[in-house]
PDB file of C-alpha atoms and ligand atoms in Angstrom:
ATOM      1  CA  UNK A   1      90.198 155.754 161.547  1.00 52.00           C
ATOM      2  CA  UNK A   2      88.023 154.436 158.595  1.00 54.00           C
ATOM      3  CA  UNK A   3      90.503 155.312 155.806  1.00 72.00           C
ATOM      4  CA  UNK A   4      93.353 153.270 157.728  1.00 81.00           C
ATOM      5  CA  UNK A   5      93.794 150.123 156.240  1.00 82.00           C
ATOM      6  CA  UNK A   6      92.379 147.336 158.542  1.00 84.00           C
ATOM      7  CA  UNK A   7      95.768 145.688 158.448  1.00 87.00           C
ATOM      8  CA  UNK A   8      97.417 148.734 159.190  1.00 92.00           C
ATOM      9  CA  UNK A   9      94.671 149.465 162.147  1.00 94.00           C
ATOM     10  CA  UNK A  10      95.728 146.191 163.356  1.00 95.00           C
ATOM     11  CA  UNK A  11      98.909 146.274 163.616  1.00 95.00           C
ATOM     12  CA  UNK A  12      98.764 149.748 165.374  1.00 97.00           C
ATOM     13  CA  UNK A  13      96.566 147.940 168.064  1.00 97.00           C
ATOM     14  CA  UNK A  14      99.071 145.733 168.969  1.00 97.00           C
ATOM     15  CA  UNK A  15     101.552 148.350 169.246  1.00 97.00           C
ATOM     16  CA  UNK A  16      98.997 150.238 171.492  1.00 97.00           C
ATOM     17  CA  UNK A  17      98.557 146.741 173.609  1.00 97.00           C
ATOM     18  CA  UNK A  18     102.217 146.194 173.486  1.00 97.00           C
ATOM     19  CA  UNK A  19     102.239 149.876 175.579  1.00 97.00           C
ATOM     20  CA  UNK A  20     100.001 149.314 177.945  1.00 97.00           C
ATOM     21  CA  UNK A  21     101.215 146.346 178.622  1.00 96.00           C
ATOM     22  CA  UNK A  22     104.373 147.266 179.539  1.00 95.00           C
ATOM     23  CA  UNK A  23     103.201 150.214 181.540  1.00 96.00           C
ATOM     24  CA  UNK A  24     101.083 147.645 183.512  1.00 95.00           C
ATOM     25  CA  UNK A  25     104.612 145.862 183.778  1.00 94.00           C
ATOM     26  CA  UNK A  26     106.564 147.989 184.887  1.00 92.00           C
ATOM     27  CA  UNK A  27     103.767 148.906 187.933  1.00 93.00           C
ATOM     28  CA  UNK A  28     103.375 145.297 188.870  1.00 92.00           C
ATOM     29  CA  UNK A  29     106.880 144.855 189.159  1.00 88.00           C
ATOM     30  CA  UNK A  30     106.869 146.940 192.521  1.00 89.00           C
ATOM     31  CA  UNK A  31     104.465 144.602 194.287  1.00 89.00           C
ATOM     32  CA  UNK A  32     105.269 141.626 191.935  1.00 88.00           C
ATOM     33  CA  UNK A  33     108.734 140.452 191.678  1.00 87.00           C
ATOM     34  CA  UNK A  34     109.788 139.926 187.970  1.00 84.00           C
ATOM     35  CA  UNK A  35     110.522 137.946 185.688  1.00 88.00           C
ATOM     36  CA  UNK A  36     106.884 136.844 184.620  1.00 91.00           C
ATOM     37  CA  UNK A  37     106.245 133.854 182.646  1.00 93.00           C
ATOM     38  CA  UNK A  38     106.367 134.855 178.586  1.00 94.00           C
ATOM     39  CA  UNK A  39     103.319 132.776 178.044  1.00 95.00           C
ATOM     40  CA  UNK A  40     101.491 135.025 180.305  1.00 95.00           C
ATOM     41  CA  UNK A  41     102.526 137.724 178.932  1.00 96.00           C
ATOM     42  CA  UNK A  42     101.336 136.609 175.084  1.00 97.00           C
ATOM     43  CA  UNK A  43      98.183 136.327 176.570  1.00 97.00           C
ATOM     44  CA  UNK A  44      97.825 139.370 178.017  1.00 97.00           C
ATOM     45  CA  UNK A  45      98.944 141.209 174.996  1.00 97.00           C
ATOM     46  CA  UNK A  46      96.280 139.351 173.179  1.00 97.00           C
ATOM     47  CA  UNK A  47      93.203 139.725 175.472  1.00 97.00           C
ATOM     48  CA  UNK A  48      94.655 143.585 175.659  1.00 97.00           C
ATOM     49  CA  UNK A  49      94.445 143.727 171.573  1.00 97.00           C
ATOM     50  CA  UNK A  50      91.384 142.169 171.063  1.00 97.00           C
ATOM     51  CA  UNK A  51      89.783 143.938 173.794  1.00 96.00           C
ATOM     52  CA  UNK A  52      90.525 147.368 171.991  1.00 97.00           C
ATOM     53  CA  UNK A  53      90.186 145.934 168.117  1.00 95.00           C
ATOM     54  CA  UNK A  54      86.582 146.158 168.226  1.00 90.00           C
ATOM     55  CA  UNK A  55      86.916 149.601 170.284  1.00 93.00           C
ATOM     56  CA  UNK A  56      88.873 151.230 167.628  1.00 94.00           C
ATOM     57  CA  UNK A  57      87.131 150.428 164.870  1.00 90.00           C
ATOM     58  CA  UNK A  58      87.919 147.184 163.685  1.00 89.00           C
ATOM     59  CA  UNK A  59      84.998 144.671 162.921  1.00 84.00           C
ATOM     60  CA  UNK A  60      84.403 142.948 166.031  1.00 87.00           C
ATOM     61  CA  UNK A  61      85.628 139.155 164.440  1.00 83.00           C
ATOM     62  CA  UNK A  62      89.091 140.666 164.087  1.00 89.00           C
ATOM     63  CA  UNK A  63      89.259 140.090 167.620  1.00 93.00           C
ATOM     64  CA  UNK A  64      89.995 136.256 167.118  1.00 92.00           C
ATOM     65  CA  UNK A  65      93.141 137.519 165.048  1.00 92.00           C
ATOM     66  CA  UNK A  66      94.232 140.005 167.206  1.00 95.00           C
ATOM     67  CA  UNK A  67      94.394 137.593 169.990  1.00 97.00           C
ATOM     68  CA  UNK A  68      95.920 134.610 167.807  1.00 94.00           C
ATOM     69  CA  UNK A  69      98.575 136.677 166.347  1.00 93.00           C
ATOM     70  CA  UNK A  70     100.986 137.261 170.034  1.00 96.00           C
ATOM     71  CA  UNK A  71      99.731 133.920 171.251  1.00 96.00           C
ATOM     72  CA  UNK A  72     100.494 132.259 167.682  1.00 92.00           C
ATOM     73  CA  UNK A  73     103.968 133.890 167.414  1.00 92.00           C
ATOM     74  CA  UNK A  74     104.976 132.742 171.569  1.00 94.00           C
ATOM     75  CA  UNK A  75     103.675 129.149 170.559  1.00 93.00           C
ATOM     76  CA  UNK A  76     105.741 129.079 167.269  1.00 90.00           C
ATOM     77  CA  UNK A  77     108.749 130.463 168.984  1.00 91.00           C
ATOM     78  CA  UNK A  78     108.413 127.876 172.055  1.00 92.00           C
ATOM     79  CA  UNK A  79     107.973 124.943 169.939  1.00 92.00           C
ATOM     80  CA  UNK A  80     110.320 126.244 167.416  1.00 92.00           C
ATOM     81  CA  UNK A  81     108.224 125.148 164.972  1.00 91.00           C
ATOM     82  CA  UNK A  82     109.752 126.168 161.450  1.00 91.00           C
ATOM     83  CA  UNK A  83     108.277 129.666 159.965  1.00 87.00           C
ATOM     84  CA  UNK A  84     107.954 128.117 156.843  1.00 91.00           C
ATOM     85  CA  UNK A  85     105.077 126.576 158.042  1.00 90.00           C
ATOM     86  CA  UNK A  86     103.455 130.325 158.626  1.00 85.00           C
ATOM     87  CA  UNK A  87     104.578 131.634 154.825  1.00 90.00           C
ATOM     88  CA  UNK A  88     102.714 128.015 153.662  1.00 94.00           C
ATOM     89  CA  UNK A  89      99.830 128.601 155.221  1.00 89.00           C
ATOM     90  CA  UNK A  90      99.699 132.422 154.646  1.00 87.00           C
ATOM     91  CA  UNK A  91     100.105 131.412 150.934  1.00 92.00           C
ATOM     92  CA  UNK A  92      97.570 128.997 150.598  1.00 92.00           C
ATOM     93  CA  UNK A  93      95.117 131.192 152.819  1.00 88.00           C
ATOM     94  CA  UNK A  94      96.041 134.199 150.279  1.00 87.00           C
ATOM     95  CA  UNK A  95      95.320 131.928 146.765  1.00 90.00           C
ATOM     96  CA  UNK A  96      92.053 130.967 148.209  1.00 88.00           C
ATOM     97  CA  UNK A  97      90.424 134.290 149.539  1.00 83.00           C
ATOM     98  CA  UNK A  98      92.806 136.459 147.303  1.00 81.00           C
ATOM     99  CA  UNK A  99      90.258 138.652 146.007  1.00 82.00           C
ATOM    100  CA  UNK A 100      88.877 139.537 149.942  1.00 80.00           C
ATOM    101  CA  UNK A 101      91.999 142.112 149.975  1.00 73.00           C
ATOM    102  CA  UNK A 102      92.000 143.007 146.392  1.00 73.00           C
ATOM    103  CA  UNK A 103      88.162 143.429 146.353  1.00 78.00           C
ATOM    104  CA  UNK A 104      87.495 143.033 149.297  1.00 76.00           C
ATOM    105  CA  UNK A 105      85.058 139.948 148.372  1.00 82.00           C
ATOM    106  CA  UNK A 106      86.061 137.261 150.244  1.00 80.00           C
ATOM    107  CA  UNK A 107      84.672 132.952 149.110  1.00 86.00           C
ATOM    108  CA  UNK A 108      81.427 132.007 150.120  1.00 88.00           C
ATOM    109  CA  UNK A 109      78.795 130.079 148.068  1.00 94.00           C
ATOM    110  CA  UNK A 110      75.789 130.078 146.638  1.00 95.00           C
ATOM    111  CA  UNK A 111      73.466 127.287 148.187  1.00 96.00           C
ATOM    112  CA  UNK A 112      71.231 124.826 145.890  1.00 96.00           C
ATOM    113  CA  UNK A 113      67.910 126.613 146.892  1.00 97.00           C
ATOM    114  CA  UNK A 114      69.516 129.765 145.259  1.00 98.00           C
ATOM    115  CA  UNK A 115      70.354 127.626 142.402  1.00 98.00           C
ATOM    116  CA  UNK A 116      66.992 126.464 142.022  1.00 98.00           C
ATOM    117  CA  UNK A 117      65.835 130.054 141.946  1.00 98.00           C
ATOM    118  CA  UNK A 118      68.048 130.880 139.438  1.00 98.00           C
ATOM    119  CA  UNK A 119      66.409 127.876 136.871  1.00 98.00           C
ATOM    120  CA  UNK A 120      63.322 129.488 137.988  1.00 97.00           C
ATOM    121  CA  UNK A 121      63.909 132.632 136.839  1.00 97.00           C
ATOM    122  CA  UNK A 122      64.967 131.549 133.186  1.00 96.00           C
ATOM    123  CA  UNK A 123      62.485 128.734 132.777  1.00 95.00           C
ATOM    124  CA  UNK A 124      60.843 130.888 130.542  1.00 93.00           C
ATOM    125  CA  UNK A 125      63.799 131.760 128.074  1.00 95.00           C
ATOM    126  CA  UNK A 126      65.555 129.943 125.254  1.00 95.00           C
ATOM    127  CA  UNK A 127      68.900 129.253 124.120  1.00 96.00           C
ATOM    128  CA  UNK A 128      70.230 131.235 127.694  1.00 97.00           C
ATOM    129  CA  UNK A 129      73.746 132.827 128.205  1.00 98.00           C
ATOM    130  CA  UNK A 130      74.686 132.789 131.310  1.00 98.00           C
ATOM    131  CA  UNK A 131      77.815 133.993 133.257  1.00 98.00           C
ATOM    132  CA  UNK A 132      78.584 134.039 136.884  1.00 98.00           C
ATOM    133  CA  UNK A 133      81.124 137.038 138.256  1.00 98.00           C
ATOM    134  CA  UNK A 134      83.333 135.324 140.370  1.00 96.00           C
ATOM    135  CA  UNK A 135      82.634 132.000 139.831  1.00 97.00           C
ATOM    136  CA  UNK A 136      83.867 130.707 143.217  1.00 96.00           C
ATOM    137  CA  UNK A 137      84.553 126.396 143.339  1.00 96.00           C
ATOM    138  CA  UNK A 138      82.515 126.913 140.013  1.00 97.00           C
ATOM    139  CA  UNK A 139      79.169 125.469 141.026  1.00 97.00           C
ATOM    140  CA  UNK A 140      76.674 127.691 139.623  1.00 98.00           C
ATOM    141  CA  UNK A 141      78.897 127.440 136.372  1.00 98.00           C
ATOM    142  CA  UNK A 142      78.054 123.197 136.433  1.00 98.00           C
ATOM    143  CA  UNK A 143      74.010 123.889 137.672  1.00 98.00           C
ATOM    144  CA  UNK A 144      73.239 126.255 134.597  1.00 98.00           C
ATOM    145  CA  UNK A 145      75.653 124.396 131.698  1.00 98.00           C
ATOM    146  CA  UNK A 146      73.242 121.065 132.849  1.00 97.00           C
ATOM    147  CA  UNK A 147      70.274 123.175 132.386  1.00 97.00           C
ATOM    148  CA  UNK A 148      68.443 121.874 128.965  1.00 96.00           C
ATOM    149  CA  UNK A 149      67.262 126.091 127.741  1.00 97.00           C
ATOM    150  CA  UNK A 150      71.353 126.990 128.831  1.00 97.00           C
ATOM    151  CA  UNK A 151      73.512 127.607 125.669  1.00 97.00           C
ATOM    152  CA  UNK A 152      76.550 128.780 127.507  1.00 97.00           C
ATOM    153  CA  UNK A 153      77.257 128.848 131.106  1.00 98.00           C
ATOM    154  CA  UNK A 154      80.467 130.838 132.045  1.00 98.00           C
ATOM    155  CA  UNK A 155      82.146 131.785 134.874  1.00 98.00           C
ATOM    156  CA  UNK A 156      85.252 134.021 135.436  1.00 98.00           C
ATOM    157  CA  UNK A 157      87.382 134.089 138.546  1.00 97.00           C
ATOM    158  CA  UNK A 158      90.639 135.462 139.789  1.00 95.00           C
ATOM    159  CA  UNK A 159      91.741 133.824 142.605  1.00 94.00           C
ATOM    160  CA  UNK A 160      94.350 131.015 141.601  1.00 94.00           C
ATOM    161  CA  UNK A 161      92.918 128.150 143.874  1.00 95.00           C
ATOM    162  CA  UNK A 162      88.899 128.613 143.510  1.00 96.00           C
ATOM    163  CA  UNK A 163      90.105 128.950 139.091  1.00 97.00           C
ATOM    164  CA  UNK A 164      91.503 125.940 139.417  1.00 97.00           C
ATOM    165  CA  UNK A 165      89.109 124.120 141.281  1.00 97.00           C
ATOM    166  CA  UNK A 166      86.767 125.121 139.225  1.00 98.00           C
ATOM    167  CA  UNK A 167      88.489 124.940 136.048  1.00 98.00           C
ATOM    168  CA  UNK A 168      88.944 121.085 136.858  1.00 97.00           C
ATOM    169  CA  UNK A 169      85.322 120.828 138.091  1.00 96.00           C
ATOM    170  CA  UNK A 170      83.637 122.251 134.783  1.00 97.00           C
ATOM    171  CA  UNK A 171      85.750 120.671 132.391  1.00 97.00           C
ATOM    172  CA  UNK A 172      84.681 117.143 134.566  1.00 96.00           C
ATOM    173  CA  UNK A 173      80.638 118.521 134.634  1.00 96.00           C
ATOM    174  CA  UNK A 174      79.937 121.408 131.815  1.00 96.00           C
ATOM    175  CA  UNK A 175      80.608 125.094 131.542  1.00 97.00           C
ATOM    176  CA  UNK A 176      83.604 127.206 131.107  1.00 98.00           C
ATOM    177  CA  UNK A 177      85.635 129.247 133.759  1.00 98.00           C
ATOM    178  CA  UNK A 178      88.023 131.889 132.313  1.00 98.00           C
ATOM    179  CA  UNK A 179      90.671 133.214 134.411  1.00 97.00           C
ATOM    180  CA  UNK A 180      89.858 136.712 134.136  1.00 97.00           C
ATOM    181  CA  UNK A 181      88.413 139.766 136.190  1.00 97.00           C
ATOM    182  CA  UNK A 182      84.828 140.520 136.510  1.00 97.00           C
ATOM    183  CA  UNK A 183      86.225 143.977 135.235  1.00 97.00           C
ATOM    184  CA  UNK A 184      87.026 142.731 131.749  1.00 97.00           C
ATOM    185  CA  UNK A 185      84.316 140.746 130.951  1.00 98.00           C
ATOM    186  CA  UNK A 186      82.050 141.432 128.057  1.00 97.00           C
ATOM    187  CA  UNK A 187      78.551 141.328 129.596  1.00 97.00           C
ATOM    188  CA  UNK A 188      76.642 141.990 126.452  1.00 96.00           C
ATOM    189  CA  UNK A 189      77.173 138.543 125.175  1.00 97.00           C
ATOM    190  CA  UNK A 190      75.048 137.194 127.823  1.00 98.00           C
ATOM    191  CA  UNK A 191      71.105 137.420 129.000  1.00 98.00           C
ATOM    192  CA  UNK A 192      71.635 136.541 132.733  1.00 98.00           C
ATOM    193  CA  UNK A 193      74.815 137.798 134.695  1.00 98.00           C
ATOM    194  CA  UNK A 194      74.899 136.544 138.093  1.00 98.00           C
ATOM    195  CA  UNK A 195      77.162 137.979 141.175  1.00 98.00           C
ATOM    196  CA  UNK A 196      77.416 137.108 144.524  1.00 97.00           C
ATOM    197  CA  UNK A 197      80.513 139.708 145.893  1.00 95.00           C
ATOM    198  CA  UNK A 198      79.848 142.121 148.323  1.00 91.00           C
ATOM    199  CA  UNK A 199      78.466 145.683 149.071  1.00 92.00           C
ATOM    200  CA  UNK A 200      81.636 147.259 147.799  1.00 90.00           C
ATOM    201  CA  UNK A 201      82.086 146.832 144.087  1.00 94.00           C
ATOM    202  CA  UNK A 202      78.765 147.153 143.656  1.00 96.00           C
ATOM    203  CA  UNK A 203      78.261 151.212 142.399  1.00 96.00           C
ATOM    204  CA  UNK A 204      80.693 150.251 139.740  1.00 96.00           C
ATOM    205  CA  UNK A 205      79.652 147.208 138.799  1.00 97.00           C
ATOM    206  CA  UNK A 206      76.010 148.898 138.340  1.00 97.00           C
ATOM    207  CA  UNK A 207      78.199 151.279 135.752  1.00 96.00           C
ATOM    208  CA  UNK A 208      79.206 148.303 133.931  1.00 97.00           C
ATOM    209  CA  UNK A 209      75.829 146.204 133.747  1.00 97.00           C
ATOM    210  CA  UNK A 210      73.836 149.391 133.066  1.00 95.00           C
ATOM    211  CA  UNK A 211      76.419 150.308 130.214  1.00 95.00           C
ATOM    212  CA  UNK A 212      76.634 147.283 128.489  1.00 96.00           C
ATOM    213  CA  UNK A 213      74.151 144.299 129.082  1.00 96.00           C
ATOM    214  CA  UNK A 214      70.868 144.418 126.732  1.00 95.00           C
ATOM    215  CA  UNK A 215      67.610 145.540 127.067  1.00 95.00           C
ATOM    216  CA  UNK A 216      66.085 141.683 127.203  1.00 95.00           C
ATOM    217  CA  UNK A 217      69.257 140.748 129.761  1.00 97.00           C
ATOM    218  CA  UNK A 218      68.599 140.201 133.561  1.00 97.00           C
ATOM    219  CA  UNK A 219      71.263 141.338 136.385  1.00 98.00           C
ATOM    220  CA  UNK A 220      70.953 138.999 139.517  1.00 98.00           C
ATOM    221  CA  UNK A 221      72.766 139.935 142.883  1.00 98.00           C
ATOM    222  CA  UNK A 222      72.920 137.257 145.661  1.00 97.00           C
ATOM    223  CA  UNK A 223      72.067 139.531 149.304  1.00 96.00           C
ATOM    224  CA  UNK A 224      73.867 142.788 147.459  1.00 96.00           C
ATOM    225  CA  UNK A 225      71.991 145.428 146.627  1.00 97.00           C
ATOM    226  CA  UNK A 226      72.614 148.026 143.964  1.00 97.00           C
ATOM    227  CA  UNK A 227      72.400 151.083 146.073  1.00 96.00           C
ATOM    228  CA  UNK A 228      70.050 153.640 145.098  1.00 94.00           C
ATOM    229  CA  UNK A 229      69.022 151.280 142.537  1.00 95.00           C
ATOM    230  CA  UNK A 230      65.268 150.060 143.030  1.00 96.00           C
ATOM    231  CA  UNK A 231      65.593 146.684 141.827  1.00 97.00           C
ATOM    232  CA  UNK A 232      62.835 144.997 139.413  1.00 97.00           C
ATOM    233  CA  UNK A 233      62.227 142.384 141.383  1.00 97.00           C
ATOM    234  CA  UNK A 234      63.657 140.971 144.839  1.00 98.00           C
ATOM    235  CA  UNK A 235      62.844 137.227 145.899  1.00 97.00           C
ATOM    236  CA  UNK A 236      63.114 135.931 149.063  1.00 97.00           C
ATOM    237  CA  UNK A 237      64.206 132.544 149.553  1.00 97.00           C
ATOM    238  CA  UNK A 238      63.106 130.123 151.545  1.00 93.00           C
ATOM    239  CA  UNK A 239      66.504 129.307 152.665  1.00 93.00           C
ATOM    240  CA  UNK A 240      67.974 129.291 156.269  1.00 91.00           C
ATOM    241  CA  UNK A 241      69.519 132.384 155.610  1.00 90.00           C
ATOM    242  CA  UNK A 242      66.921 134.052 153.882  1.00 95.00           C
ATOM    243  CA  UNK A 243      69.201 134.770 151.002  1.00 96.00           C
ATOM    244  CA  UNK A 244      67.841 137.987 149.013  1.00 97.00           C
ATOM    245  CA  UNK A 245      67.776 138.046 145.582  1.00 98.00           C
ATOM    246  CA  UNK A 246      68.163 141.681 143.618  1.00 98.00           C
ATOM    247  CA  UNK A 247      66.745 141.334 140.038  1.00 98.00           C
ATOM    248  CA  UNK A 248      67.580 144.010 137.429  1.00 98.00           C
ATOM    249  CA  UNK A 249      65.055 143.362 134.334  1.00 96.00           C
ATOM    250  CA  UNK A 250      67.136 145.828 131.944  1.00 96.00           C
ATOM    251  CA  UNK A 251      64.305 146.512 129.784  1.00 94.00           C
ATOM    252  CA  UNK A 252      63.183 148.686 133.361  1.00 93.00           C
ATOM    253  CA  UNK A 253      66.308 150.781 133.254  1.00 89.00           C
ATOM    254  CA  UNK A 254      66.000 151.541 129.794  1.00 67.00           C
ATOM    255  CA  UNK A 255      64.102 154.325 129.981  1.00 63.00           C
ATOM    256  CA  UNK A 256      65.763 156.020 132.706  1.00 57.00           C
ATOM    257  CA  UNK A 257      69.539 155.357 130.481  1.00 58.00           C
ATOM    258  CA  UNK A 258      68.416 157.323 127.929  1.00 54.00           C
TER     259      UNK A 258
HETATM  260  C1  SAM B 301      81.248 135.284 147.367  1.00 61.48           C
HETATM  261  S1  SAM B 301      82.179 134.342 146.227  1.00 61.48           S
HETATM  262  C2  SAM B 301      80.891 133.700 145.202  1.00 61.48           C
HETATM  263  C3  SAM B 301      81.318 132.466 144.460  1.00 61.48           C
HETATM  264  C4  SAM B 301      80.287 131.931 143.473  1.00 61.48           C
HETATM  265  N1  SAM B 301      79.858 132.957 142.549  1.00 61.48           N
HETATM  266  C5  SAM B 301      79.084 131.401 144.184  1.00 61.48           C
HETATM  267  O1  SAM B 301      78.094 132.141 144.208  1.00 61.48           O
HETATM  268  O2  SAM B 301      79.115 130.296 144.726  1.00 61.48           O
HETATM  269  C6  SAM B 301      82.857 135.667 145.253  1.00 61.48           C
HETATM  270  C7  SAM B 301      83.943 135.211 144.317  1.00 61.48           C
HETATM  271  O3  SAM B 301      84.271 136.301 143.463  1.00 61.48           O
HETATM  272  C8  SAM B 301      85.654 136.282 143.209  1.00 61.48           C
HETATM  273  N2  SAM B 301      86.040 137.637 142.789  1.00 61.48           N
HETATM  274  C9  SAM B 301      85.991 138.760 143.503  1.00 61.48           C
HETATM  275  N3  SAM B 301      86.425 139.800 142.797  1.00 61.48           N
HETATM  276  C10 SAM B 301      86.770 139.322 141.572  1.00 61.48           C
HETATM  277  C11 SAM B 301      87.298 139.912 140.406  1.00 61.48           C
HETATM  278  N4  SAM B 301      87.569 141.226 140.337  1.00 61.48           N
HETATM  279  N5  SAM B 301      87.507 139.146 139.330  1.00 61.48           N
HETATM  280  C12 SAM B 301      87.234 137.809 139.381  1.00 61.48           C
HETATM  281  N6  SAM B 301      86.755 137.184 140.469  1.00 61.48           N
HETATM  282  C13 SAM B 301      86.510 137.932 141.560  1.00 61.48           C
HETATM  283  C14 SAM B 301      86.242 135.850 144.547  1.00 61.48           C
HETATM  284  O4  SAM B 301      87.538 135.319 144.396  1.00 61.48           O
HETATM  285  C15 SAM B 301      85.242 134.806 145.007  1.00 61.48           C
HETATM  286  O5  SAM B 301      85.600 133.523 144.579  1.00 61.48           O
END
């Protein structure tokens, strides 16, 4: 079931729901006189879906989808309220967390005791070049371009509405954003690269840090770890989450790149 796509998995839930639901129809309608009221009925599909979403191998928060989606489309329907509104939403939903299917990193962002962390890991250096993969709203971009040692604080991003908003924010604060993916950047031009994605790309990003940042340049990863990768250095912040901090010094990895 893991190599199904979770949409696809989803979808195939429903039709499994939509099943047993009418099986459990078609019983009750020997003690229970039909027709039954269509509301009812989206609701019971959904309970059915979410109830087996987590069972077959969905995360468990799909649930809230699974249940939304019959008792969404009965609502819509009822109310006759115009699909356009669903494609608008869908739209703007799918410019904001774009890269959560592509990449499957969805938006979240860093928090300002993270931030503070990263001035405290560079309060040493001069003349710093800094870029953030992903930038997000394009906060971290702002913090480190206001920081006196920064030269260059950069941030790339792909997904059209986080660019933008933090296209507009930098050029208002400091820093650049590029709209470009973390896949083409050039991270030798810079001594601290910062991400904050998600366990996935993380093997190949590893690939691309290890092949071309230098030897004096740090890696950072917000809660990610580099697996099998011992890191340098991991910090634990005080923070209500605890937020883990993976340093790669790559003067430490030197030796074993050869
Ligand atoms: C978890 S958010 C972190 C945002 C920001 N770095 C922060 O820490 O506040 C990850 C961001 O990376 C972006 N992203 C994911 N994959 C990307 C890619 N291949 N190229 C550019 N941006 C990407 C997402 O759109 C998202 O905005």
């Amino acid at each position: 079931m893991k190599r199904v796509p979770k949409i696809v998995l989803a979808l195939l839930i429903q039709g499994l729901a939509l099943l047993i639901l009418a099986a459990v129809v078609k019983g009750a309608s020997y003690w229970v006189t039909p027709p039954y009221p269509l509301w009812a009925l989206a609701v019971a599909q959904g309970v059915l879906a979410a109830f087996l979403s987590c069972r077959l191998g969905l995360p468990c928060w799909w649930r809230l989808i699974q249940f939304g989606l019959p008792v969404g489309l009965y609502f819509g329907l009822h109310f006759q309220i115009n699909p356009w509104w669903a494609l608008l939403i869908f739209v703007v939903l799918w410019m904001i967390f774009f890269n959560a299917i592509k990449e499957r990193v969805p938006l979240y962002l860093t928090n300002s005791t993270t931030r503070q962390a990263l001035k405290k890991l560079i309060k040493r250096r001069q003349q710093v070049r800094f870029l953030d993969l992903g930038c997000g709203l394009g906060g971290n971009v702002v913090f480190m371009s206001q920081l006196v040692n920064v030269e260059r604080a950069d941030g790339v991003e792909t997904a059209p509405i986080p660019y933008l908003v933090s296209k507009f924010f930098t050029l208002l604060r400091g820093g650049q954003v590029f709209a470009m993916d973390i896949w083409k950047t050039q991270l030798g031009y810079y001594d601290v690269v910062y991400a904050f994605l998600s366990p996935d790309p993380m093997p190949k990003l590893w690939q691309k840090v290890i092949a071309e940042m230098h030897p004096d340049a740090i890696f950072v990863s917000n809660s990610f770890a580099v697996p099998e990768v011992e890191p340098s250095e991991i910090w634990e912040l005080d923070d209500r989450r605890k937020t883990k901090l993976y340093l790669y010094r790559m003067q430490d990895f030197q030796a074993k790149m050869g």
